XYZ file of C-alpha atoms in Angstrom:
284
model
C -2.487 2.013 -10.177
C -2.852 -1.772 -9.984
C -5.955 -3.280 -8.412
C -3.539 -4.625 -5.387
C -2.967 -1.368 -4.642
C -6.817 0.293 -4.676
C -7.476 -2.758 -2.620
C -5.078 -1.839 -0.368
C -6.299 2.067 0.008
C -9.697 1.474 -0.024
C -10.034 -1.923 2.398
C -7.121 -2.595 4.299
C -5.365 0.921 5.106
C -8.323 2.727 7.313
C -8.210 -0.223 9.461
C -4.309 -0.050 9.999
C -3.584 -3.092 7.983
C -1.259 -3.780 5.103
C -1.686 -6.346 2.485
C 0.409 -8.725 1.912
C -0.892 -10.365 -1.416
C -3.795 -10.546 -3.096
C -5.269 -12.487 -6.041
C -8.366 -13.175 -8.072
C -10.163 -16.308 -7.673
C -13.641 -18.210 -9.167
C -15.469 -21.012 -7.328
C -14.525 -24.494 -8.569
C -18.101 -25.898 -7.563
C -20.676 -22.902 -7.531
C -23.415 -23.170 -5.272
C -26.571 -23.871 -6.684
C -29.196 -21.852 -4.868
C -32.464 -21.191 -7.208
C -34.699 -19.364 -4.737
C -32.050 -16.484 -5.220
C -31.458 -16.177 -8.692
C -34.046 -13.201 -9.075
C -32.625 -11.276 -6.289
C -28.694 -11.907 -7.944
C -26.990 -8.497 -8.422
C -25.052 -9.056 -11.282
C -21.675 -10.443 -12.053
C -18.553 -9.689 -9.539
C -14.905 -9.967 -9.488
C -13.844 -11.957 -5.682
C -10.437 -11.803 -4.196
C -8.870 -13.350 -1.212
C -6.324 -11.232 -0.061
C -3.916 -11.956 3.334
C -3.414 -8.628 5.455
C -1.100 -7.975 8.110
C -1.957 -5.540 11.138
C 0.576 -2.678 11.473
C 0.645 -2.525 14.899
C 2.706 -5.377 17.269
C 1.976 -7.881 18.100
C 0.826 -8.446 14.484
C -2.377 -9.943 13.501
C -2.581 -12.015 9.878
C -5.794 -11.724 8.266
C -7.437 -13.285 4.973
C -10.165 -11.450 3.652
C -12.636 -11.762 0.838
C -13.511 -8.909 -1.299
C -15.851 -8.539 -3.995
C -16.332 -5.612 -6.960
C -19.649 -5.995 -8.436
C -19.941 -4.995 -12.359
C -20.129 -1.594 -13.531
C -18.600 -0.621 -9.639
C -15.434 1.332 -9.584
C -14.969 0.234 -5.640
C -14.337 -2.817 -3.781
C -16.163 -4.100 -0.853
C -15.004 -6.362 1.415
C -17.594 -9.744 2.499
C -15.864 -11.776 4.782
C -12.704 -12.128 6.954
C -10.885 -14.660 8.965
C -7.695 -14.827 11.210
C -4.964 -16.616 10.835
C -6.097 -18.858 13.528
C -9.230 -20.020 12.328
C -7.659 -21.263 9.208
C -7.322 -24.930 9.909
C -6.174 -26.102 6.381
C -4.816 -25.198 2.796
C -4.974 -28.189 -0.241
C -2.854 -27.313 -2.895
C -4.622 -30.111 -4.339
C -1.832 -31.496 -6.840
C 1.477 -31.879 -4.414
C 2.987 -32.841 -8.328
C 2.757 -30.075 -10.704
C 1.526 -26.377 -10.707
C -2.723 -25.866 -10.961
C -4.789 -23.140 -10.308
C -6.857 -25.110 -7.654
C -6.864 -24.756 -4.046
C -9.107 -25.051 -1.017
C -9.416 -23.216 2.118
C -10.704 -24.500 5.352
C -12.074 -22.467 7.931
C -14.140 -23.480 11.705
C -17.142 -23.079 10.044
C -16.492 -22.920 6.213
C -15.056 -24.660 3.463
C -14.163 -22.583 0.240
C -13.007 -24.501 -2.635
C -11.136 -21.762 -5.070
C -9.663 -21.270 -8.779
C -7.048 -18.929 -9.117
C -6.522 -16.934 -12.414
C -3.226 -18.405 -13.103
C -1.006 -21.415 -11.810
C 1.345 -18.343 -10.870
C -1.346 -16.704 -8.635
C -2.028 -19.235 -6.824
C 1.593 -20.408 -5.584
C 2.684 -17.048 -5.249
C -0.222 -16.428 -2.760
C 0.287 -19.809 -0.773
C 4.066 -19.161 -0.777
C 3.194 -15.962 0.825
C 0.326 -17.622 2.791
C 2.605 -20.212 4.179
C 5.847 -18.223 4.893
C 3.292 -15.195 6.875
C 1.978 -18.323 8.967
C 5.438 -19.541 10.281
C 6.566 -15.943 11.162
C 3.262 -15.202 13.263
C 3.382 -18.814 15.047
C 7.380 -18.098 15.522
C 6.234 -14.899 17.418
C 3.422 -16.007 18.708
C 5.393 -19.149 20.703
C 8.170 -17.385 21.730
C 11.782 -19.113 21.727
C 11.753 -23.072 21.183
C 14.112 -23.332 24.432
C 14.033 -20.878 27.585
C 18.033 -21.066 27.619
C 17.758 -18.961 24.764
C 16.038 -15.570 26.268
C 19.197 -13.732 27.462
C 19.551 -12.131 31.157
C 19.496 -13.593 34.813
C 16.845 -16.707 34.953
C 14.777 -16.873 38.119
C 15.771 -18.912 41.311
C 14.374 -22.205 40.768
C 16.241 -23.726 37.258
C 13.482 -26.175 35.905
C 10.869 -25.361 38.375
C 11.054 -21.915 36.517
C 10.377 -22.818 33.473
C 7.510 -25.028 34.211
C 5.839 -22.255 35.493
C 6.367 -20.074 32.783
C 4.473 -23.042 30.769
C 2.006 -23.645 32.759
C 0.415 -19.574 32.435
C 0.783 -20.144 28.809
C -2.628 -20.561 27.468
C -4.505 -23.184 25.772
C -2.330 -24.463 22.609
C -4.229 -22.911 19.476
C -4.249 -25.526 16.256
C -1.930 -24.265 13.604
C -2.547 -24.323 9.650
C -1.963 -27.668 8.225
C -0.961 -27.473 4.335
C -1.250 -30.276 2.279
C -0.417 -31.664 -0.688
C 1.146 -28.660 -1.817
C 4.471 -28.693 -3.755
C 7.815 -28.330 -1.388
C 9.128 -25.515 -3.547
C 6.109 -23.052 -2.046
C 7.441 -24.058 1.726
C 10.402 -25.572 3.157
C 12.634 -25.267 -0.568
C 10.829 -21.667 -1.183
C 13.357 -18.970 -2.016
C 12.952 -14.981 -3.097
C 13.903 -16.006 -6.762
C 10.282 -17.883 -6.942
C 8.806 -14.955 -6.178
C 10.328 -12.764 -8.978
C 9.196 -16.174 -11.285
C 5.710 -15.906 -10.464
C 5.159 -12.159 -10.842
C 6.699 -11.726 -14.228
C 4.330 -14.949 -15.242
C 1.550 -13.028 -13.867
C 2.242 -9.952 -15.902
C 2.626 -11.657 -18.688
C -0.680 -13.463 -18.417
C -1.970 -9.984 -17.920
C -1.066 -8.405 -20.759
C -1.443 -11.648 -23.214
C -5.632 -11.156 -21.913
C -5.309 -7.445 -22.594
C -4.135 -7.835 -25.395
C -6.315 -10.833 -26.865
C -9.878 -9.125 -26.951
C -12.674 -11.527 -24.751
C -14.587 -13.683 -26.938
C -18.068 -12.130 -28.086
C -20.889 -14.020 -27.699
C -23.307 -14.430 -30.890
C -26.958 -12.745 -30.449
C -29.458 -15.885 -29.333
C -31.592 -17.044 -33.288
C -28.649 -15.099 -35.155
C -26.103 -16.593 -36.880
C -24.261 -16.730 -40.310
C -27.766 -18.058 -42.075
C -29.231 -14.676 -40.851
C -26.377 -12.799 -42.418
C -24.525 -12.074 -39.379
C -20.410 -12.174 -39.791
C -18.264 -13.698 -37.397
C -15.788 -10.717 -36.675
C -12.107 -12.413 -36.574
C -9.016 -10.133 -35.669
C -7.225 -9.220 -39.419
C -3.834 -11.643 -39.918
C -1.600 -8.770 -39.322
C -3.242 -7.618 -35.811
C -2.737 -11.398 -35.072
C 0.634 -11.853 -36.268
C 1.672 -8.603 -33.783
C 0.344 -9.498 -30.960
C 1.963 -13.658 -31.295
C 5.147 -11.953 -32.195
C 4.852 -10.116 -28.691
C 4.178 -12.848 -26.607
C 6.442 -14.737 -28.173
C 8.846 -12.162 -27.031
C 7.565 -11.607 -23.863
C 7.965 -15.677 -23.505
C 11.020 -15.518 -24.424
C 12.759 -12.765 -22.282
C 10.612 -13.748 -19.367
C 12.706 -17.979 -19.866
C 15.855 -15.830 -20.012
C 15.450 -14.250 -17.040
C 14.548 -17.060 -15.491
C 18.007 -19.097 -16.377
C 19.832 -15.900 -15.733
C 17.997 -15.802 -11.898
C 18.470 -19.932 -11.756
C 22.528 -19.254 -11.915
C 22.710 -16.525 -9.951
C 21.211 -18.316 -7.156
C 23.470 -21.637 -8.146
C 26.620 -18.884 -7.726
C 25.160 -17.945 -4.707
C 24.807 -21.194 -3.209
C 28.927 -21.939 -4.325
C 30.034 -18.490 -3.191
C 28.340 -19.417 0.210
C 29.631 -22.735 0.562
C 33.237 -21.423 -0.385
C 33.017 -19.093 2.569
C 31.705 -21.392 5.142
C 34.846 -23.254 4.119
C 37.444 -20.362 4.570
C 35.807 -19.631 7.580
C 36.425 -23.261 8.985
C 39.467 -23.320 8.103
C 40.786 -19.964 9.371
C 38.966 -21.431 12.562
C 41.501 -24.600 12.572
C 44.389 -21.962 12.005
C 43.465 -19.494 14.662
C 43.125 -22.967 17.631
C 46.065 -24.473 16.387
C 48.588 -21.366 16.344
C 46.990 -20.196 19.850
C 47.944 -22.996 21.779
């Protein structure tokens, strides 16, 4: 079972939520606060995950959750609505980074995400979950567009609908994040980003974490540097270089289908123009 999903059993489904996307994250700037180092409990593993309620009128949610070393279970620390998010920097508008920064009413979190992948999948997610709830939230742009009988009154109507609508709520302002993660963001990103996050996965399960060499011990006291053996090495670059490789042609296989796409839908729009013209001019 992936983490996503024991996050999701043990955080977000006894409170009637669902999660949407979730992803591991380090501080960029760690706070520096020496009167608590002795009372530290250990290392931890954080996540910021964005949650959906399951009942309607839904509610968005982003929620930190921590899993303390040596712990089997997650436990969640904070959590903010949608509407106390006032702004997300994708920091480089220019090319894909790991860095991004949340800003809440009353906090600022600045964030590094475990992958370039993780991060834009999450804000593409983030920023796509946002226009929905606001889209719901507001209603339709124009009152011409609710359907049945309108109230005696034309404009006079409508003005009073506005005027019980409540006070206007600030939305979520992103910035400088790339265009491709919001108005140009399409499913086939999505599919992108996940197979370059399991990739990244298994290249770090595969590569064994760097040990760290005993403090006043070193090769002058005799100790060996233990180095993976050329032919363990030689596997595991042959498999990523495999991996690498299938994942780029899936990629240019996914990059024409959605160019085909794009022709086959212009091509109808076309017929169905045209078969428009017909139809007006053989009627009259």
């Amino acid at each position: 079972m992936s983490i996503q999903s024991i996050i999701n059993r043990e955080i977000f489904a006894p409170c009637d939520q669902k999660l949407l996307v979730s992803i591991e994250v380090r501080r960029r700037n760690r706070r520096k606060l020496p009167f608590l180092s002795a009372a530290r409990k250990g290392k931890y593993s954080t996540f910021i995950c964005l949650s959906a309620t399951n009942k309607l009128p839904a509610q968005l949610f982003i929620t930190k959750v921590k899993q303390f070393e040596g712990s089997l279970h997650f436990a969640k620390r904070s959590q903010w609505t949608v509407e106390q998010l006032r702004q997300v920097n994708g920091i480089n508008p220019n090319k894909d980074s790991p860095e991004f920064d949340l800003v809440f009413d009353r906090s600022f979190d600045q964030w590094v995400a475990g992958s370039d992948a993780e991060k834009c999948m999450f804000i593409q997610v983030l920023y796509h979950a946002c226009q929905n709830h606001w889209m719901c939230k507001d209603g339709p742009a124009n009152p011409g567009d609710v359907k049945g009988p309108q109230k005696p009154g034309g404009p006079e109507g409508s003005k009073g609908l506005e005027g019980r609508k409540g006070p206007a709520v600030p939305r979520t302002n992103f910035i400088n994040c790339q265009s491709k993660l919001m108005e140009d963001a399409c499913s086939m990103n999505m599919v992108i980003y996940r197979c370059k996050i399991f990739l990244n996965q298994m290249k770090c399960t595969m590569l064994p974490p760097p040990r760290r060499r005993p403090a006043g011990q070193g090769k002058s006291a005799g100790v060996k540097s233990r180095t993976p053996s050329p032919a363990r090495s030689g596997s595991m670059k042959k498999a990523v270089r495999r991996a690498s490789q299938a994942l780029g042609e899936r990629g240019d296989r996914l990059l024409r289908a959605e160019d085909k796409t794009a022709h086959m839908k212009d091509r109808a729009r076309l017929f169905s123009d045209t078969a428009t013209k017909l139809a007006l001019k053989y009627s009259c």
